[in-house]
CSV table of C-alpha atoms and ligand atoms in Angstrom, one decimal:
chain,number,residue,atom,x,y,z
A,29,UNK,CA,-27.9,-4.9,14.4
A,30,UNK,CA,-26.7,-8.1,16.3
A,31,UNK,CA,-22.9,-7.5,16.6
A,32,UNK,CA,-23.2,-7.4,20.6
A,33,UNK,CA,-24.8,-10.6,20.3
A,34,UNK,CA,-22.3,-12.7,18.4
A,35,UNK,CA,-19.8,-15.1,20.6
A,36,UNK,CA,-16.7,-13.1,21.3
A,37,UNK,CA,-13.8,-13.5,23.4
A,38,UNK,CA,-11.6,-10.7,24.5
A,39,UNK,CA,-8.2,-10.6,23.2
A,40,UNK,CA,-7.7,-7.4,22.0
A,41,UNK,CA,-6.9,-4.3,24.3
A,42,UNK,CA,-9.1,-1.2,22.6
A,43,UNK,CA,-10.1,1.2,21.6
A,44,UNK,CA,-6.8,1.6,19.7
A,45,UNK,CA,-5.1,4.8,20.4
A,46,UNK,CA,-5.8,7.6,17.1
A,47,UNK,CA,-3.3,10.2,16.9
A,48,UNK,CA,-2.3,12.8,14.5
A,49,UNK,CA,1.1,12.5,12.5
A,50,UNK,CA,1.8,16.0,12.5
A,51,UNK,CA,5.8,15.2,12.1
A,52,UNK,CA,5.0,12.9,9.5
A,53,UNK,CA,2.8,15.4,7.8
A,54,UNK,CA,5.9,18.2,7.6
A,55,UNK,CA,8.1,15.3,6.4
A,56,UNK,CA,5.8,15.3,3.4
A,57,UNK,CA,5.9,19.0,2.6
A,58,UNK,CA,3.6,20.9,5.6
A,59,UNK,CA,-0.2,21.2,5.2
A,60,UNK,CA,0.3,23.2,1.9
A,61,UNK,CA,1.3,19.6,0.3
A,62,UNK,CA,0.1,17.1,2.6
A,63,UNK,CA,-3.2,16.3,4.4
A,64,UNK,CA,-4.0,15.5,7.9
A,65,UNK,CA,-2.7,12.3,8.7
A,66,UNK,CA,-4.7,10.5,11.5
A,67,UNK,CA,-2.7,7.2,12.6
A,68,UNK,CA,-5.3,4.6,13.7
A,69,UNK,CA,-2.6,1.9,15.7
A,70,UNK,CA,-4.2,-1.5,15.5
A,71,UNK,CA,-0.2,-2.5,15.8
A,72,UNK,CA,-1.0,-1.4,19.1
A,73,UNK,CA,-3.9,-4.4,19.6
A,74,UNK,CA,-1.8,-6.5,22.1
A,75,UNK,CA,-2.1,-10.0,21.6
A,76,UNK,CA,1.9,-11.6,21.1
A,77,UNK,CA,3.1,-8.3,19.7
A,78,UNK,CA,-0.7,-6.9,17.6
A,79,UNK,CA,-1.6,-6.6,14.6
A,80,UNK,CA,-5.7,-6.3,13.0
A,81,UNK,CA,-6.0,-10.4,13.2
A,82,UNK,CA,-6.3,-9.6,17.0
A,83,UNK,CA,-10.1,-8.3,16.0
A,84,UNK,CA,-10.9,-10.9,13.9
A,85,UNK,CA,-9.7,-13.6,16.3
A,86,UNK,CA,-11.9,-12.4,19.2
A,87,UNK,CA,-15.2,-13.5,16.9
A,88,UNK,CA,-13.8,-16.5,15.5
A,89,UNK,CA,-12.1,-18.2,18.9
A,90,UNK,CA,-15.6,-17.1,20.1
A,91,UNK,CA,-17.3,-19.2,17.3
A,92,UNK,CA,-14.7,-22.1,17.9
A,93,UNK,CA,-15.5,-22.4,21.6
A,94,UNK,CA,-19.1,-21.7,20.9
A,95,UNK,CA,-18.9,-25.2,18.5
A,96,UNK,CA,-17.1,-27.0,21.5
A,97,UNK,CA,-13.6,-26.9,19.5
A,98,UNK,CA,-10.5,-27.6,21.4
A,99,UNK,CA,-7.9,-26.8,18.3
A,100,UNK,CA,-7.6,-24.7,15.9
A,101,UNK,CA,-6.0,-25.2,12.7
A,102,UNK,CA,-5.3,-22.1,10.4
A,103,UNK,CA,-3.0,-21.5,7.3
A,104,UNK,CA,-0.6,-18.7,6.0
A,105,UNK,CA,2.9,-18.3,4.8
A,106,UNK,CA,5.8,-19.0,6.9
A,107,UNK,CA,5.8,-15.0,8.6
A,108,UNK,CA,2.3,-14.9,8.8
A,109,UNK,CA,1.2,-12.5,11.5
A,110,UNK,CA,-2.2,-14.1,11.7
A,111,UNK,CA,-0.8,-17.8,12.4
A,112,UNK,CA,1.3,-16.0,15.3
A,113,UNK,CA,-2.0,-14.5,17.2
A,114,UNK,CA,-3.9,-17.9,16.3
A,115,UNK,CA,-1.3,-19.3,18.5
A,116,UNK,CA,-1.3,-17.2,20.9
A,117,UNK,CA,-5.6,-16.4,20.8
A,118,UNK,CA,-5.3,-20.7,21.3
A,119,UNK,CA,-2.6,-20.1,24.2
A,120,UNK,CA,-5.3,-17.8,25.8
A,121,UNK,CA,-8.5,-19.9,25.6
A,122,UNK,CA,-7.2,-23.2,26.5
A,123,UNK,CA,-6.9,-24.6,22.6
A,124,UNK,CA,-4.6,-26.5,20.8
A,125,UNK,CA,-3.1,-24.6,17.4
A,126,UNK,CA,-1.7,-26.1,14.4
A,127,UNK,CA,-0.3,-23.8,11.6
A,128,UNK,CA,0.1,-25.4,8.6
A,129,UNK,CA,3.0,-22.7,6.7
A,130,UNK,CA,3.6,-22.5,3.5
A,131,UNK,CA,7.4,-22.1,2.9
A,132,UNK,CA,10.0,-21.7,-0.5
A,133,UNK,CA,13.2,-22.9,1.7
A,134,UNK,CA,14.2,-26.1,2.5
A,135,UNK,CA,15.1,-24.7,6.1
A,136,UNK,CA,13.3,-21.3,6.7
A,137,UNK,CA,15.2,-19.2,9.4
A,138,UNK,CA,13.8,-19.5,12.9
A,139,UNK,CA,13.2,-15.6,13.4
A,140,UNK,CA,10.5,-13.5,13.6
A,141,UNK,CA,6.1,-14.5,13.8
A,142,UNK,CA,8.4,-18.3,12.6
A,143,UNK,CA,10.3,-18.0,16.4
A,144,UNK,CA,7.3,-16.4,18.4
A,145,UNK,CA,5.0,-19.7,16.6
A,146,UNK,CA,7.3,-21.9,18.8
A,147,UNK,CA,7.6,-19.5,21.7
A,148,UNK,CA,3.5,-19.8,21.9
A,149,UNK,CA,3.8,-23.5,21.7
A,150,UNK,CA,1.5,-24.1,18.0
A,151,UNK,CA,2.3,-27.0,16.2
A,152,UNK,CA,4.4,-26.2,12.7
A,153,UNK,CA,3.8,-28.0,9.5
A,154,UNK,CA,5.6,-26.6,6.5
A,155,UNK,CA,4.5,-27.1,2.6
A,156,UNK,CA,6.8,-26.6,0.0
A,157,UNK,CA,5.4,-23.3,-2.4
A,158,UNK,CA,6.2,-20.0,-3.3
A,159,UNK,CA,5.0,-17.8,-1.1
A,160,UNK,CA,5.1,-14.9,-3.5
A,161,UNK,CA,2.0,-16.2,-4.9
A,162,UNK,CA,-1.4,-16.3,-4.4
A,163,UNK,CA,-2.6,-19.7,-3.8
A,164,UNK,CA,0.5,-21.3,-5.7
A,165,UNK,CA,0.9,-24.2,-2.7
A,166,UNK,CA,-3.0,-24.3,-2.2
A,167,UNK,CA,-3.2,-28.3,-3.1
A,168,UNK,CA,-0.5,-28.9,-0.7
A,169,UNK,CA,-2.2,-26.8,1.9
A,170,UNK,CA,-5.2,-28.0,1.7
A,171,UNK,CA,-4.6,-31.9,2.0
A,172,UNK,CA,-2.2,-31.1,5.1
A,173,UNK,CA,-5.0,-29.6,6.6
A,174,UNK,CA,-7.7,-32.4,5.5
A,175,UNK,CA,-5.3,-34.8,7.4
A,176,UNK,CA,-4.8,-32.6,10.3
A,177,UNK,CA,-8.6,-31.9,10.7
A,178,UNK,CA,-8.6,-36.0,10.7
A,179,UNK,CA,-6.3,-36.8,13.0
A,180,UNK,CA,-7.1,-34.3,15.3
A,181,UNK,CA,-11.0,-35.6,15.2
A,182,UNK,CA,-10.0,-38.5,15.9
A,183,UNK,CA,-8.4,-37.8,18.8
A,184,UNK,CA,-11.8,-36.3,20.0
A,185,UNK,CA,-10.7,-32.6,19.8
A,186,UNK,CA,-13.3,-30.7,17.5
A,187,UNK,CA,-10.9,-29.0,15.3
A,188,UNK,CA,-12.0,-25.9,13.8
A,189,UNK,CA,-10.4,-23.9,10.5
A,190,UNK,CA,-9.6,-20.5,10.7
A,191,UNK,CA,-9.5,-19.2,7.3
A,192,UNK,CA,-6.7,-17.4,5.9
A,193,UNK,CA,-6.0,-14.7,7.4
A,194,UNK,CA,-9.1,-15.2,9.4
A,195,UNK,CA,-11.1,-13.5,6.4
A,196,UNK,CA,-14.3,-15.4,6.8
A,197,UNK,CA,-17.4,-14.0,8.0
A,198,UNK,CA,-17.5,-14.3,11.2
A,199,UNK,CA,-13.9,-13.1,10.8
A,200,UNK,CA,-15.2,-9.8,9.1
A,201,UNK,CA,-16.8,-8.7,12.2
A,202,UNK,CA,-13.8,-7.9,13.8
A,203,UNK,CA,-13.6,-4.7,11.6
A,204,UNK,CA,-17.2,-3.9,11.6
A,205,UNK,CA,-16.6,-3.5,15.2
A,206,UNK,CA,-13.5,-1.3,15.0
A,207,UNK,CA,-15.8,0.9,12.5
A,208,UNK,CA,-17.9,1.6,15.1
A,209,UNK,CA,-14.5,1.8,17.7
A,210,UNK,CA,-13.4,4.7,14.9
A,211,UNK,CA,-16.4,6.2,14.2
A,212,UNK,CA,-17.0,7.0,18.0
A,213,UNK,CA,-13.5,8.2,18.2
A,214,UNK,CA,-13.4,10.4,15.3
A,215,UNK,CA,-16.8,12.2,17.1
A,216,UNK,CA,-14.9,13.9,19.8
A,217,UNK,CA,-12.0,15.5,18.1
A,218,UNK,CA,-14.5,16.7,15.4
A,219,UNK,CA,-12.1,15.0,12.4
A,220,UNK,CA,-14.3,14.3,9.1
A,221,UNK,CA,-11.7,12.0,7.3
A,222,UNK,CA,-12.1,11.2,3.9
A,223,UNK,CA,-9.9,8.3,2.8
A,224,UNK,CA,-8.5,5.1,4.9
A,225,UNK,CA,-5.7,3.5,4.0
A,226,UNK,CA,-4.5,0.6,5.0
A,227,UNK,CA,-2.7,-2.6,3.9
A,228,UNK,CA,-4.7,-5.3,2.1
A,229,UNK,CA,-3.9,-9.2,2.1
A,230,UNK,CA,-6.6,-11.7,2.5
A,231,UNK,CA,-9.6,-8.8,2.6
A,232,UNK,CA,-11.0,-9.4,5.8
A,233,UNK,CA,-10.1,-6.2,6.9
A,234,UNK,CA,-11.2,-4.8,3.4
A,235,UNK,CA,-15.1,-6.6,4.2
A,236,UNK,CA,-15.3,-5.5,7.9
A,237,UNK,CA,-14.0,-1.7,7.2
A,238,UNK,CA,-16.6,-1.7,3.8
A,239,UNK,CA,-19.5,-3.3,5.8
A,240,UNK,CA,-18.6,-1.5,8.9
A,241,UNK,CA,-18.6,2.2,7.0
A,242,UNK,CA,-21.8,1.7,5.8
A,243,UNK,CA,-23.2,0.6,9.1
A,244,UNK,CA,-21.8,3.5,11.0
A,245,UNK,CA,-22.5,6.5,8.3
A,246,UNK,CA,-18.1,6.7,8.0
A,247,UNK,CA,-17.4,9.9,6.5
A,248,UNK,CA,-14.3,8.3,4.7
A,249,UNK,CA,-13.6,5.8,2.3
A,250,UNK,CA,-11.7,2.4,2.6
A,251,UNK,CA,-9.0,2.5,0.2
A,252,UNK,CA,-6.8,-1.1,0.5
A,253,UNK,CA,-3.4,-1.1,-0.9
A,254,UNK,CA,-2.6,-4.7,-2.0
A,255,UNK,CA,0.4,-6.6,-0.9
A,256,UNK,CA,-0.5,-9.3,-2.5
A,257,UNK,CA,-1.7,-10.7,-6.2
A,258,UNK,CA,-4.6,-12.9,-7.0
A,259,UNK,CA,-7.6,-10.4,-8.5
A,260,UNK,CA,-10.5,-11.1,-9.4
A,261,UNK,CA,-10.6,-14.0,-7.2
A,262,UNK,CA,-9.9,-11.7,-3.9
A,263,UNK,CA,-12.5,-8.8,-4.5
A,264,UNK,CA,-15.2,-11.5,-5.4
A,265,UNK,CA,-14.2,-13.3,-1.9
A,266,UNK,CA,-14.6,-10.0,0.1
A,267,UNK,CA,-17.9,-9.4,-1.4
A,268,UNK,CA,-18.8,-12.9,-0.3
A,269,UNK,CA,-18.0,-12.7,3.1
A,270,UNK,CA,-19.2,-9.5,3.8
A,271,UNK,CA,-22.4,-10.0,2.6
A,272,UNK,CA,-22.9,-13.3,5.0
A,273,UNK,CA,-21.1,-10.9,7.8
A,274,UNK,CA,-24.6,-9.2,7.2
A,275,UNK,CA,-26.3,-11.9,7.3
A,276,UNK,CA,-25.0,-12.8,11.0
A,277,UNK,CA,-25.7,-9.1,11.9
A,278,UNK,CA,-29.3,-9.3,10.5
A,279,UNK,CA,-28.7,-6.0,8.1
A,280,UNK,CA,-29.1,-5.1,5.2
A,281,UNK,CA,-25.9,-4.2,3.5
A,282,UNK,CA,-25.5,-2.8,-0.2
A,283,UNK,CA,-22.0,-4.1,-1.0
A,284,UNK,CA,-21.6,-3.3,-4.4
A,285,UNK,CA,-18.0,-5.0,-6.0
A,286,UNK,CA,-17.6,-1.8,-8.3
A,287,UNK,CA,-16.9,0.3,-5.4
A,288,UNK,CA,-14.3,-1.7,-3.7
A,289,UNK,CA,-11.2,-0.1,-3.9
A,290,UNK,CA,-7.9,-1.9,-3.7
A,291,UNK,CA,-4.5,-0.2,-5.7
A,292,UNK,CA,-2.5,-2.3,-7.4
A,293,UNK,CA,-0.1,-0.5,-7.8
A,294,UNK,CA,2.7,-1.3,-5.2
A,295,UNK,CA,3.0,-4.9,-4.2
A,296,UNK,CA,5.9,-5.0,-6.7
A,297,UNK,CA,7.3,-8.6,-7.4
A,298,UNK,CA,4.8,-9.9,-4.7
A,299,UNK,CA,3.7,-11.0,-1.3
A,300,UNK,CA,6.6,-10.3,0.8
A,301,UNK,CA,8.8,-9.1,-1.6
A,302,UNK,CA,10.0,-6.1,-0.5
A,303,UNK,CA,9.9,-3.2,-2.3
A,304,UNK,CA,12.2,0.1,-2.5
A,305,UNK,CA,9.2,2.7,-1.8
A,306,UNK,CA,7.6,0.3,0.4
A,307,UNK,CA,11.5,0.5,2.7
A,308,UNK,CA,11.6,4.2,1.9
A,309,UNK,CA,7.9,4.5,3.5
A,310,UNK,CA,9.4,2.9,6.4
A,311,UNK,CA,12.1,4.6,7.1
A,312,UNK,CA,10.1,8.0,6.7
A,313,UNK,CA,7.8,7.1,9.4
A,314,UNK,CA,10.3,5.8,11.9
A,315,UNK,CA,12.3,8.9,11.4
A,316,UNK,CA,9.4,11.2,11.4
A,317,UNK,CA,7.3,9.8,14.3
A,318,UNK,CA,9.3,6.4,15.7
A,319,UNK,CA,6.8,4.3,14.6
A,320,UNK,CA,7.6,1.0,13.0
A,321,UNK,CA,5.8,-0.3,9.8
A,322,UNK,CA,6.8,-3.5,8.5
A,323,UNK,CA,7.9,-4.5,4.7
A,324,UNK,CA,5.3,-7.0,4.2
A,325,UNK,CA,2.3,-5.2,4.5
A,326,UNK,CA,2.4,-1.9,6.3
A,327,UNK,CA,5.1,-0.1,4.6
A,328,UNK,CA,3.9,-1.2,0.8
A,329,UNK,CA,0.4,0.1,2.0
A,330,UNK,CA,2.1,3.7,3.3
A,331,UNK,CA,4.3,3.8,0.1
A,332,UNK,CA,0.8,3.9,-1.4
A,333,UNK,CA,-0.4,6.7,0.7
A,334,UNK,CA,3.0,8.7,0.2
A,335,UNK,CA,2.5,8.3,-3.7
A,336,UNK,CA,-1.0,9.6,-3.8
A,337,UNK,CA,-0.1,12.7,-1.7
A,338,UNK,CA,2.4,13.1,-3.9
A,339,UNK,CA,1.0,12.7,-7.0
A,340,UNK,CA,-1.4,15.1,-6.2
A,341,UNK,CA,-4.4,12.8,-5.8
A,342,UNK,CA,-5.1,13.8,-2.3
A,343,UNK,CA,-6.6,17.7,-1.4
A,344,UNK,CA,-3.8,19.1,1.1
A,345,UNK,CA,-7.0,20.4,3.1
A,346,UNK,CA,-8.7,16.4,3.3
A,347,UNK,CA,-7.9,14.6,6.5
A,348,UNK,CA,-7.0,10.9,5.8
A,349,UNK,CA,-6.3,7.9,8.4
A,350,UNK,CA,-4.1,5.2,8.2
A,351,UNK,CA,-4.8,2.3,9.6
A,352,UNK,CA,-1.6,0.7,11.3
A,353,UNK,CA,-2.6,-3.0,10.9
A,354,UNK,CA,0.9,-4.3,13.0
A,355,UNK,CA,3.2,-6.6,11.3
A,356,UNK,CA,6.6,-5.7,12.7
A,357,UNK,CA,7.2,-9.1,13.9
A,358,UNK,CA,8.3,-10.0,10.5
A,359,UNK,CA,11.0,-7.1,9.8
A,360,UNK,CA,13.4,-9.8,11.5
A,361,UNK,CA,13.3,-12.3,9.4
A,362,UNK,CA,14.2,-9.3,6.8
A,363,UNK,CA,16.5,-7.6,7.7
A,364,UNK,CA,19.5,-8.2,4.5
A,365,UNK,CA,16.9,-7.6,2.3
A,366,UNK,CA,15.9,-4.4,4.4
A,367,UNK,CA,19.3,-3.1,4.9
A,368,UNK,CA,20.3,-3.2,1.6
A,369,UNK,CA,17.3,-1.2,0.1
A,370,UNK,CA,17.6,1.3,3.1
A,371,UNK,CA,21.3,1.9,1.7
A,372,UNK,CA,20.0,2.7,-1.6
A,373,UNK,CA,16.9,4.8,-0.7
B,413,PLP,C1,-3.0,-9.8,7.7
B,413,PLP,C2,-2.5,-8.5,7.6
B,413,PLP,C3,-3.0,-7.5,6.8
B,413,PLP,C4,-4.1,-7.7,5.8
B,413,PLP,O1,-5.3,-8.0,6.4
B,413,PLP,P1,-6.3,-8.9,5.5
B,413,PLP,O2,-7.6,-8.9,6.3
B,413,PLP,O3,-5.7,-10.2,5.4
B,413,PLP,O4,-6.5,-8.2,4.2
B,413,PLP,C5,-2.4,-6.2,6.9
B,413,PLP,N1,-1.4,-6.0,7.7
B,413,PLP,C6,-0.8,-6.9,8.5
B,413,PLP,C7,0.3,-6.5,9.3
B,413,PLP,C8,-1.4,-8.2,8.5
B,413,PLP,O5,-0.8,-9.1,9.3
């Protein structure tokens, strides 16, 4: 397969460290309630403070300088943890970034990936939308970027688009190659995980970690917890770009949309809402094994993991892995809303 031969440039540190959660683990009940809990800390991916877009970023800043680009425009809501690495992947190579944030205040608080934007020196543009929902500013968006692609052309600087949460195909490799990254690391220790979890958004991740288990004979199975709304639309697009990631790669991949699995089940009122189980998740793990998880994304996608343990839906004797995809950055632009659920959990 081609994946060594695709433009890349290096702004992730890995491998990732993997470790075990065994604190965690006795938090929920010991080994005769709860299985093995491998942490795989992508959080850990450097790049302004990590998080999974670092993968992704390294094939699509390679594509963009490949193409001769020198800016980058991408799109997200006003904490997006993928517009902060796009502005600092553009600090690194040499580009220009313009985030174009989609934002339900008239003033949004300068805290958090919002702050760090600035810090890294990418150019803001707000549209008025609810965040809460998918694609509910998406006109908006989309004619701020047509005029930013125009203006920036014409000032003789290539632009190129970075997806949403940089789930395009070339985007997608980024977690075929940490498949193989896992894979290899899962080898030594002799672990034969069933299940990953992990937070799921804009389904890059989702199309990498699905593409990327079949290349690399994974023993376990993706399982995305959604933080967001916006079905069918969102499976049919991970399908989409993982079979052109394919393509690229020159494989043949059998990604069949009946076997994608993404729970519903605890985004609660919607993207970035935060939710009680998702603050109770968080506090769990910080006070089990001092790692941070994040409201957004992280924590929702651990409440998930927390309710099939407990439910029963997971064999005690199974080891699972969940996949820290970052996101703390944003926890400080929350923190009423997560101080007052923390109180009451
Ligand atoms: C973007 C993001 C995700 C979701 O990844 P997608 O590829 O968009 O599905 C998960 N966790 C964090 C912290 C993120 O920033």
């Amino acid at each position: 397969m081609k994946l060594d031969e695709q433009p890349r440039f290096p702004l992730a540190r890995t491998p990732t460290p993997l470790h075990d959660a065994k604190r965690l683990r006795e938090a929920l009940g010991g080994p005769d309630r709860c299985p093995r809990i491998l942490f795989k800390r992508d959080d850990l991916s450097d790049l302004a403070l990590g998080g999974n877009k670092a993968r992704k970023l390294e094939y699509l800043i390679g594509d963009a300088r490949r193409k001769g680009a020198r800016a980058v425009i991408t799109t997200g809501g006003k904490q997006s943890n993928h517009a902060r690495m796009t502005a600092a992947a553009a600090a690194i190579a040499g580009l220009k970034a313009a985030l174009v944030l989609t934002t339900d205040e008239e003033a949004p608080e300068i805290q958090g990936n919002l702050l760090l934007d600035r810090v890294l020196g990418a150019e803001v543009h707000f549209v008025r939308g609810a965040e809460s929902k998918s694609g509910a500013a998406a006109e908006a968006e989309a004619e701020k970027v047509i005029q930013l692609m125009a203006s920036f052309e014409a000032d003789g600087l290539r632009p190129y688009f970075i997806e949403l949460g940089g789930s395009s195909a070339v985007g997608t490799l980024g977690y075929v190659d940490a498949s193989r990254e896992l894979t290899k690391q899962l080898l030594e220790p002799g672990y034969e995980p069933t299940r990953l979890y992990y937070a799921s958004g804009s389904r890059g991740t989702q199309a990498g970690l699905e593409l990327g288990a079949q290349l690399f004979g994974a023993s376990y199975r993706p399982i995305g917890i959604a933080v967001s709304d916006g079905e069918p639309e969102k499976r049919d697009h991970a399908v989409r770009i993982a079979r052109e990631a394919a393509e690229l790669l020159g494989v043949v991949a059998n990604i069949d949309p009946e076997q994608l699995i993404t729970d519903q089940g605890y985004y609660g009122e919607g993207y970035a809402i935060p939710t009680a189980a998702g603050i109770e998740a968080i506090r769990i793990v910080a006070r089990s094994e001092g790692v941070l998880l994040d409201p957004v994304y992280t924590g929702k996608a651990m409440a998930g993991l927390i309710d099939h343990i407990r439910k029963e839906l997971i064999d005690p004797g199974e080891t699972v892995i969940f996949l820290h995809t970052g996101g703390a950055p944003g926890f400080f632009a929350q923190s009423a809303a997560v101080l007052s659920m923390m109180e009451s959990t």
